[in-house]
Coordinates of C-alpha atoms and ligand atoms in Angstrom, one line a residue:
M1 CA 0.0 0.1 -0.3
T2 CA 1.3 3.7 -1.0
V3 CA 1.8 5.6 2.2
I4 CA 0.9 9.6 1.5
D5 CA 1.5 12.7 3.3
T6 CA -1.2 14.5 3.0
V7 CA -0.7 18.3 3.2
E8 CA -2.0 20.1 6.1
L9 CA -4.9 22.4 6.6
E10 CA -4.2 26.1 8.2
P11 CA -5.8 26.5 11.9
A12 CA -8.2 28.9 11.1
H13 CA -9.6 26.2 8.1
A14 CA -9.6 23.1 10.7
E15 CA -11.5 25.2 13.2
I16 CA -14.2 25.9 10.3
V17 CA -14.1 22.0 9.6
K18 CA -13.8 21.0 13.0
A19 CA -17.0 23.0 14.4
T20 CA -19.2 22.2 10.8
L21 CA -18.1 18.3 10.9
P22 CA -21.2 16.9 13.1
L23 CA -23.9 19.3 11.1
V24 CA -21.8 17.6 7.8
G25 CA -22.1 14.5 9.1
A26 CA -25.8 14.7 10.1
H27 CA -27.0 15.5 6.7
I28 CA -24.4 13.7 4.7
D29 CA -26.3 11.3 3.0
E30 CA -29.0 13.8 2.4
I31 CA -25.9 15.7 0.7
T32 CA -24.5 13.0 -1.0
A33 CA -28.4 12.6 -2.5
E34 CA -28.8 15.7 -3.3
F35 CA -25.2 15.6 -4.8
Y36 CA -25.8 12.7 -7.7
R37 CA -29.2 14.4 -8.3
R38 CA -27.7 17.4 -9.3
M39 CA -24.7 15.8 -11.0
F40 CA -26.6 13.5 -12.9
G41 CA -28.7 15.9 -14.4
N42 CA -25.9 17.7 -15.1
H43 CA -24.4 15.1 -16.9
P44 CA -26.8 12.1 -17.6
E45 CA -23.7 10.1 -19.5
L46 CA -21.8 10.2 -16.0
L47 CA -24.3 7.6 -14.6
R48 CA -25.0 6.0 -18.4
N49 CA -21.6 5.0 -18.9
L50 CA -19.2 5.4 -15.7
F51 CA -21.1 5.0 -12.6
N52 CA -22.6 1.4 -11.5
R53 CA -26.3 2.3 -11.7
G54 CA -27.1 -1.0 -9.7
N55 CA -25.0 0.8 -6.7
Q56 CA -27.0 3.8 -7.5
A57 CA -30.1 2.7 -7.0
Q58 CA -29.3 1.2 -3.8
G59 CA -27.5 4.2 -2.3
A60 CA -24.5 2.1 -1.5
Q61 CA -22.0 4.6 -3.5
Q62 CA -23.5 7.6 -2.0
R63 CA -23.0 6.6 1.2
A64 CA -19.5 5.6 0.2
L65 CA -18.6 8.5 -1.4
A66 CA -19.8 11.1 1.7
A67 CA -18.2 9.1 4.4
S68 CA -14.9 8.5 2.9
I69 CA -14.8 12.5 2.4
A70 CA -16.3 13.3 6.5
T71 CA -12.9 10.2 7.3
F72 CA -11.0 12.4 5.6
A73 CA -11.7 15.6 7.1
T74 CA -11.3 13.8 10.7
H75 CA -8.0 12.8 9.9
L76 CA -7.2 16.2 8.6
V77 CA -8.4 17.9 11.7
D78 CA -7.2 15.2 14.0
P79 CA -3.8 14.6 12.5
E80 CA -2.8 12.1 15.9
L81 CA -5.8 9.9 14.3
P82 CA -4.8 6.9 11.9
H83 CA -3.8 8.0 8.9
P84 CA -6.4 7.4 5.9
A85 CA -4.1 5.4 3.5
Q86 CA -5.8 2.6 3.2
L87 CA -9.4 4.4 2.2
L88 CA -7.6 6.5 0.1
S89 CA -5.4 3.7 -1.6
R90 CA -8.8 1.7 -2.3
I91 CA -10.1 4.6 -3.5
A92 CA -7.5 5.1 -6.2
H93 CA -7.4 2.2 -7.6
K94 CA -11.1 1.7 -8.1
H95 CA -10.7 5.3 -9.9
T96 CA -7.9 4.0 -12.0
S97 CA -10.0 0.6 -12.6
L98 CA -12.6 3.2 -14.4
G99 CA -10.4 5.7 -16.1
V100 CA -10.9 8.3 -14.3
T101 CA -9.2 11.3 -14.6
A102 CA -8.0 14.6 -12.9
E103 CA -10.3 16.8 -15.9
Q104 CA -13.4 15.1 -13.7
Y105 CA -12.7 16.3 -10.4
P106 CA -14.2 19.7 -11.0
I107 CA -17.4 18.4 -11.9
V108 CA -17.8 16.3 -8.6
H109 CA -16.5 19.5 -6.9
E110 CA -19.3 21.9 -8.6
N111 CA -22.5 19.5 -8.1
L112 CA -21.2 18.9 -4.4
F113 CA -20.7 21.9 -3.0
A114 CA -23.7 23.3 -4.5
A115 CA -25.4 20.2 -2.5
I116 CA -24.1 21.4 0.4
V117 CA -24.9 24.7 0.0
A118 CA -29.3 23.6 -0.7
V119 CA -29.4 21.3 2.2
L120 CA -27.0 23.4 5.0
G121 CA -28.6 26.9 3.7
A122 CA -26.1 29.6 2.6
E123 CA -26.7 31.0 6.0
T124 CA -25.2 28.3 7.6
V125 CA -23.0 27.8 4.7
T126 CA -21.3 31.2 4.8
A127 CA -18.3 31.8 2.5
E128 CA -15.7 31.3 5.3
V129 CA -17.2 27.2 5.6
A130 CA -17.1 26.9 2.1
E131 CA -13.9 28.2 1.9
A132 CA -12.7 25.5 4.7
W133 CA -14.4 22.7 3.1
D134 CA -13.1 23.0 -0.5
R135 CA -9.6 22.8 1.1
V136 CA -10.6 19.8 2.6
Y137 CA -12.2 18.4 -0.5
W138 CA -8.8 19.8 -3.0
I139 CA -6.6 18.4 -0.4
M140 CA -8.5 15.3 -0.4
A141 CA -8.5 15.4 -4.7
D142 CA -4.9 16.2 -5.5
T143 CA -4.1 13.3 -3.0
L144 CA -6.5 10.8 -5.3
I145 CA -5.4 12.7 -8.2
N146 CA -1.5 12.1 -7.9
M147 CA -1.6 8.6 -6.8
E148 CA -3.6 7.7 -9.3
R149 CA -1.2 9.2 -12.1
G150 CA 1.1 7.2 -10.6
L151 CA -0.9 4.1 -10.5
Y152 CA -1.6 4.6 -14.4
S153 CA 2.2 5.7 -15.0
A154 CA 3.5 2.4 -13.2
A155 CA 1.2 0.6 -15.1
G156 CA 2.6 1.8 -18.5
V157 CA -0.9 3.7 -19.5
S158 CA -1.2 7.0 -20.2
D159 CA -4.1 9.2 -17.8
G160 CA -7.7 7.2 -18.0
D161 CA -6.6 5.1 -20.8
V162 CA -7.2 1.6 -19.4
F163 CA -9.6 -0.1 -21.4
R164 CA -8.5 -2.4 -24.3
R165 CA -10.7 -4.9 -26.4
L166 CA -9.6 -8.4 -26.1
R167 CA -10.9 -11.5 -27.5
V168 CA -12.2 -14.1 -25.2
A169 CA -9.8 -17.2 -25.8
D170 CA -11.9 -19.2 -23.3
R171 CA -15.2 -19.6 -21.7
V172 CA -15.7 -22.3 -18.9
D173 CA -18.8 -23.1 -17.1
D174 CA -18.5 -24.0 -13.8
P175 CA -21.0 -26.2 -12.2
S176 CA -21.8 -23.3 -9.7
G177 CA -23.1 -21.3 -12.5
T178 CA -20.1 -19.1 -12.1
V179 CA -19.1 -18.3 -15.7
L180 CA -15.0 -18.7 -16.2
L181 CA -13.8 -16.3 -18.7
T182 CA -10.3 -15.9 -20.5
V183 CA -9.0 -13.0 -22.7
A184 CA -6.1 -12.9 -24.3
G185 CA -4.0 -9.9 -26.3
A186 CA -3.4 -7.8 -23.3
D187 CA -0.7 -5.2 -23.9
W188 CA 0.5 -5.2 -20.1
P189 CA 3.4 -7.2 -18.9
H190 CA 2.2 -8.8 -15.5
F191 CA -0.2 -8.2 -12.2
V192 CA -0.2 -9.3 -9.0
A193 CA -2.3 -11.9 -7.4
G194 CA -5.6 -10.7 -5.9
Q195 CA -6.3 -7.8 -8.5
Y196 CA -9.3 -7.2 -10.5
V197 CA -10.3 -6.0 -14.0
S198 CA -13.3 -3.7 -15.0
V199 CA -14.9 -5.2 -17.8
G200 CA -17.2 -2.8 -19.9
V201 CA -20.4 -3.9 -21.6
T202 CA -23.5 -2.7 -23.8
L203 CA -26.5 -3.0 -22.0
P204 CA -29.9 -3.9 -24.1
D205 CA -31.1 0.0 -23.4
G206 CA -27.4 1.6 -24.9
A207 CA -26.0 2.0 -21.1
R208 CA -22.3 1.2 -20.7
Q209 CA -22.0 -0.6 -17.5
L210 CA -18.4 -1.2 -15.9
R211 CA -18.4 -4.4 -13.2
Q212 CA -15.0 -5.3 -11.9
Y213 CA -13.7 -9.2 -11.4
S214 CA -11.2 -10.2 -9.8
L215 CA -8.5 -12.5 -11.5
V216 CA -8.4 -16.1 -10.9
N217 CA -5.0 -17.2 -12.9
A218 CA -1.4 -16.9 -12.0
P219 CA 0.5 -14.0 -12.6
G220 CA 2.8 -14.8 -15.9
A221 CA 0.2 -16.7 -17.3
D222 CA -0.9 -16.3 -20.7
G223 CA -4.3 -14.0 -20.4
L224 CA -6.4 -13.0 -17.9
T225 CA -9.0 -15.5 -16.1
F226 CA -12.0 -14.1 -14.4
A227 CA -15.0 -15.3 -12.8
V228 CA -17.9 -14.1 -12.7
K229 CA -21.2 -15.2 -11.1
P230 CA -24.7 -14.4 -12.3
V231 CA -26.2 -12.6 -9.7
D232 CA -30.3 -13.4 -9.1
A233 CA -33.0 -11.8 -8.6
D234 CA -34.2 -12.1 -4.7
G235 CA -37.5 -10.4 -3.6
D236 CA -37.3 -6.6 -4.1
H237 CA -33.7 -7.0 -5.7
P238 CA -33.8 -7.0 -9.3
A239 CA -31.1 -9.9 -11.1
G240 CA -27.7 -8.3 -11.7
E241 CA -28.0 -6.6 -15.1
V242 CA -24.4 -6.5 -15.9
S243 CA -23.3 -10.5 -14.5
N244 CA -26.6 -11.8 -16.1
W245 CA -25.7 -10.1 -19.8
I246 CA -22.5 -11.9 -19.7
R247 CA -23.4 -15.0 -18.8
A248 CA -25.8 -15.2 -21.9
N249 CA -23.9 -13.3 -24.1
V250 CA -20.2 -13.8 -24.2
A251 CA -18.7 -16.3 -26.1
V252 CA -14.6 -17.5 -27.0
G253 CA -14.2 -15.1 -30.0
D254 CA -16.1 -12.5 -28.7
L255 CA -14.2 -9.1 -28.3
L256 CA -15.1 -7.5 -25.1
D257 CA -13.8 -4.7 -23.4
V258 CA -11.6 -5.6 -20.3
T259 CA -9.2 -2.8 -18.6
V260 CA -5.7 -3.0 -17.1
P261 CA -5.5 -4.8 -13.8
F262 CA -5.4 -2.9 -10.6
G263 CA -6.0 -3.2 -7.0
D264 CA -4.1 -3.4 -3.6
L265 CA -4.7 -6.5 -1.7
P266 CA -0.4 -7.3 -0.5
T267 CA 1.3 -10.2 -2.2
P268 CA 0.9 -13.3 -0.2
G269 CA 4.1 -14.9 1.9
P270 CA 6.6 -15.9 3.2
A271 CA 4.4 -15.2 6.3
P272 CA 1.8 -17.5 6.8
V273 CA -1.3 -16.9 5.3
V274 CA -4.9 -17.4 6.2
L275 CA -7.8 -16.9 3.2
I276 CA -11.1 -16.0 4.9
S277 CA -14.1 -15.9 1.4
A278 CA -17.8 -16.3 1.5
G279 CA -19.6 -16.7 -1.8
I280 CA -18.2 -15.7 -5.1
G281 CA -15.5 -13.7 -2.5
I282 CA -13.5 -16.8 -2.9
T283 CA -11.7 -15.5 -6.4
P284 CA -8.9 -13.3 -5.0
M285 CA -8.4 -16.0 -2.9
I286 CA -8.1 -18.6 -6.1
G287 CA -5.6 -15.8 -7.2
M288 CA -3.4 -16.0 -4.2
L289 CA -3.7 -19.5 -4.4
E290 CA -2.8 -20.2 -7.9
Y291 CA 0.3 -17.2 -7.1
L292 CA 1.8 -19.4 -4.3
L293 CA 1.5 -22.8 -5.9
A294 CA 3.7 -20.6 -8.8
Q295 CA 5.8 -18.7 -6.4
A296 CA 6.1 -19.7 -2.9
P297 CA 4.7 -23.1 -2.6
D298 CA 6.2 -23.7 0.9
T299 CA 3.7 -21.0 2.1
D300 CA 1.8 -22.4 5.4
V301 CA -1.6 -21.3 3.9
Q302 CA -5.4 -22.1 5.9
V303 CA -8.0 -21.6 3.8
L304 CA -11.2 -21.2 5.3
H305 CA -14.6 -20.9 3.1
A306 CA -18.3 -20.0 3.7
D307 CA -21.1 -20.8 1.3
R308 CA -24.5 -21.3 1.2
S309 CA -24.4 -24.7 -0.2
A310 CA -21.4 -27.2 -2.0
A311 CA -23.8 -26.9 -5.1
G312 CA -23.2 -23.4 -5.0
H313 CA -19.5 -23.0 -4.2
P314 CA -17.5 -21.1 -7.4
L315 CA -14.5 -22.7 -8.0
R316 CA -14.6 -25.5 -5.8
E317 CA -12.8 -28.4 -7.7
R318 CA -10.0 -25.6 -8.8
Q319 CA -10.1 -24.8 -4.4
R320 CA -9.3 -28.5 -3.5
E321 CA -7.0 -28.8 -6.3
L322 CA -4.7 -26.0 -5.0
V323 CA -5.2 -26.8 -1.6
D324 CA -3.7 -30.4 -2.4
A325 CA -0.7 -29.3 -4.4
L326 CA 0.4 -26.8 -1.9
P327 CA 2.4 -28.7 0.6
S328 CA 1.1 -27.0 3.9
A329 CA -1.9 -26.0 2.9
T330 CA -5.4 -26.8 4.5
L331 CA -8.9 -26.3 4.1
D332 CA -12.1 -25.9 6.0
V333 CA -15.5 -25.3 4.7
W334 CA -18.9 -24.4 6.1
Y335 CA -22.2 -24.7 4.3
E336 CA -25.3 -22.6 5.9
D337 CA -27.6 -25.2 4.6
T338 CA -25.6 -28.1 6.3
T339 CA -22.4 -27.4 8.3
G340 CA -23.6 -23.3 9.6
L341 CA -21.9 -20.1 9.4
L342 CA -18.4 -20.0 9.4
N343 CA -17.2 -19.5 13.0
L344 CA -13.5 -18.2 13.5
D345 CA -13.9 -19.9 17.4
E346 CA -13.7 -23.4 15.7
V347 CA -10.0 -22.5 14.0
T348 CA -6.6 -22.3 15.2
L349 CA -5.1 -19.0 13.6
P350 CA -1.3 -18.8 13.4
A351 CA 0.2 -15.9 15.6
D352 CA 2.0 -14.4 13.2
A353 CA -0.4 -14.9 9.9
E354 CA -1.6 -12.5 7.3
V355 CA -5.0 -12.3 6.9
Y356 CA -6.8 -11.7 3.6
L357 CA -10.6 -11.5 3.8
C358 CA -13.5 -11.3 0.9
G359 CA -16.8 -11.4 0.3
G360 CA -20.0 -9.3 1.4
N361 CA -20.1 -6.0 3.7
G362 CA -21.8 -8.3 6.4
F363 CA -19.6 -11.0 6.1
V364 CA -16.7 -9.0 6.0
Q365 CA -17.7 -6.8 9.0
A366 CA -18.6 -9.7 11.4
V367 CA -15.3 -11.5 10.3
R368 CA -13.3 -8.5 11.1
R369 CA -14.9 -8.1 14.6
Q370 CA -14.0 -11.5 15.6
L371 CA -10.2 -11.4 14.2
T372 CA -10.3 -8.2 16.2
S373 CA -11.8 -9.9 19.5
R374 CA -9.0 -12.6 18.7
G375 CA -6.1 -10.2 18.6
I376 CA -4.8 -10.4 15.2
P377 CA -3.8 -6.5 14.5
A378 CA -5.8 -4.7 11.8
A379 CA -2.4 -4.0 9.9
R380 CA -2.5 -7.6 9.2
V381 CA -5.9 -8.1 7.9
H382 CA -6.4 -7.2 4.2
C383 CA -9.6 -7.0 2.9
E384 CA -11.6 -6.9 -0.5
L385 CA -14.9 -5.8 -0.9
F386 CA -17.1 -6.8 -3.9
G387 CA -19.4 -3.7 -3.0
P388 CA -19.1 -0.1 -2.2
N389 CA -17.3 0.4 1.3
D390 CA -19.9 1.9 3.4
W391 CA -18.1 1.1 7.0
L392 CA -15.5 3.6 6.4
L393 CA -16.8 5.7 9.8
D394 CA -15.6 2.9 11.5
Ligands
LIG401 C1 -12.9 -5.2 -6.4 C2 -13.9 -6.1 -7.3 C3 -14.2 -7.2 -7.2 C4 -14.8 -7.9 -7.7 N1 -14.8 -9.6 -8.3 C5 -15.3 -10.2 -8.6 C6 -15.8 -11.4 -9.4 O1 -14.6 -12.0 -9.1 N2 -17.0 -12.3 -9.6 C7 -18.1 -11.8 -9.3 O2 -18.8 -12.4 -9.6 N3 -17.9 -10.1 -9.1 C8 -17.2 -9.8 -8.2 N4 -17.7 -8.3 -8.0 C9 -18.6 -8.1 -8.5 C10 -19.2 -7.1 -9.3 O3 -18.1 -6.0 -10.0 C11 -20.4 -6.8 -9.7 O4 -20.9 -6.2 -8.8 C12 -21.6 -8.2 -9.5 O5 -20.7 -8.8 -10.8 C13 -23.1 -8.0 -10.0 O6 -23.2 -6.9 -10.8 P1 -24.5 -6.8 -11.9 O7 -24.3 -5.5 -12.6 O8 -24.6 -8.1 -12.4 O9 -25.6 -6.6 -11.0 P2 -25.9 -4.8 -10.3 O10 -27.5 -4.9 -11.7 O11 -25.3 -4.3 -10.3 O12 -26.8 -5.3 -9.3 C14 -26.1 -5.4 -8.3 C15 -27.3 -5.5 -6.7 O13 -28.0 -4.4 -6.7 C16 -29.2 -4.8 -6.9 N5 -30.4 -3.5 -7.7 C17 -30.2 -3.2 -8.6 N6 -31.2 -2.6 -8.9 C18 -31.8 -2.5 -8.1 C19 -33.0 -1.9 -7.6 N7 -33.1 -1.0 -8.7 N8 -33.2 -1.9 -6.3 C20 -33.2 -2.5 -5.2 N9 -31.8 -3.3 -5.4 C21 -30.9 -3.3 -6.7 C22 -29.7 -6.1 -7.3 O14 -30.5 -6.7 -7.0 C23 -28.1 -6.7 -7.2 O15 -28.3 -7.2 -5.8 C24 -16.3 -7.5 -7.6 C25 -16.6 -6.5 -7.4 C26 -15.3 -5.5 -7.0 C27 -15.7 -4.4 -6.2
LIG402 C1 -12.1 14.0 -3.9 C2 -13.4 13.2 -4.8 C3 -13.8 12.5 -4.7 C4 -13.9 11.1 -3.5 C5 -13.5 11.4 -2.2 C6 -14.4 9.6 -4.5 C7 -14.5 8.7 -3.5 C8 -14.8 7.5 -3.9 C9 -15.3 6.1 -2.9 C10 -15.0 6.3 -1.5 C11 -15.6 5.6 -4.0 C12 -16.2 4.1 -3.5 C13 -14.9 3.2 -3.7 C14 -15.3 1.6 -3.6 O1 -15.5 1.5 -1.9 O2 -15.2 1.1 -3.8 C15 -15.6 5.8 -5.2 C16 -16.1 5.2 -6.5 C17 -16.1 5.8 -7.7 N1 -15.8 7.1 -8.2 FE1 -15.2 8.9 -6.8 N2 -14.2 10.2 -5.7 C18 -14.0 11.3 -5.8 C19 -13.7 11.6 -7.5 C20 -14.6 10.9 -8.1 C21 -14.1 11.3 -9.5 C22 -14.3 12.7 -10.2 C23 -15.3 10.7 -10.3 C24 -15.3 10.6 -11.8 C25 -16.6 11.7 -12.5 C26 -15.4 9.7 -9.3 C27 -15.9 8.2 -10.1 C28 -16.4 7.3 -9.2 C29 -16.5 6.2 -10.2 C30 -17.3 6.1 -11.2 C31 -16.7 4.9 -8.7 C32 -17.3 3.7 -8.9 C33 -18.7 4.2 -8.3 C34 -19.1 2.2 -8.4 O3 -19.0 1.7 -9.2 O4 -20.3 2.2 -7.9 N3 -15.0 10.6 -8.7 N4 -15.3 7.1 -5.0

């Protein structure tokens, strides 16, 4: 993870931000709802072609952006608090995976500040208050812009130029219903285990929607392989748009828009590794196991996986094969319909392990709490979330 020095706020601005943080915090959901309403009203193409409209429909993304700014402001006014480096790194990798560029930051700024005035009122957002929060925004934006430039440059692409049209070289339908696709012909040299690509598809209504998929093959192999689990409809929740479109439409020989890989999970080994996943959260763990088998097979590896049922367990066979092929690896699996939920109390963890965690937000939060109560320092727990991160204020 990149460690970033942040510029400090001037004392006068820090005082104002400190005094108004509770007010902004109390109205954060209204501010961000108003912000997105304005921004997508002024720039409809951003919702159609860049932002994830499934996340927008659920409000998850709105909360993530707002919470991240409040978390960052909290750090600026109290530098004793832990530096939000992990938060910034996650956002920067997500942004680069979508091709976000510096030119777009003024659009977010303009609409966000108009929303703050609309919600809190011009009598509260005086010129001084606006100026102080402006500084917070631009310190955070400049930090992200610099990190994103660094990531583009490290990947060998010009800013925002992340999509490549690649040919689908292989498609395998896993018994769990998950679709494995391999695309070939990428012009970038390597990726790191646990990274993801964004895939862009044009849906039947003409919208171009982007989604992220973690790589499940070993770095250095030909092509990039990712696994897409179609999201079924469930009660009030409609079926996932992109995942089902991919399952129904993508065949060997087709061209698919796929980005350069990004993502900041640290490379596993040589310290003991614990991989904990639920459902389709298995994908980065398969990438890690493939890497370990190819590059560091003597690493101690403990794999823990939770799923609804054996039948729905994605990449089940490959997970078993990889664990069997690694001389110091073990596998424990929990199925909700037979053996119940994953319970860390039943597991002995190596004291010095690096823990990798991936699944839905509820699962990741619950396991993180269990790990903390077992005395595992947060710095040794590395999470990947498949939805926007909504626990940033924790
Ligand atoms: C870093 C990262 C790595 C990932 N890796 C993988 C991976 O390896 N494999 C994988 O399969 N996925 C992965 N994902 C998840 C993936 O990116 C998609 O989110 C997933 O495929 C669902 O996309 P979708 O378009 O099918 O669903 P969407 O259409 O985006 O829907 C998502 C959810 O929102 C709900 N929703 C949508 N609209 C509404 C509405 N109007 N009202 C209520 N609910 C609504 C849907 O019911 C569904 O539950 C990853 C995500 C991230 C961020
Ligand atoms: C200081 C300014 C900004 C902040 C603080 C910010 C913050 C965030 C956060 C916290 C996320 C969610 C990350 C995650 O947990 O997955 C995110 C995602 C995203 N951001 Fe930004 N962002 C900023 C600027 C921008 C700009 C300028 C754009 C481009 C117009 C942009 C486009 C996006 C998109 C498209 C996503 C993914 C949304 C999704 O898939 O649901 N952001 N941003």
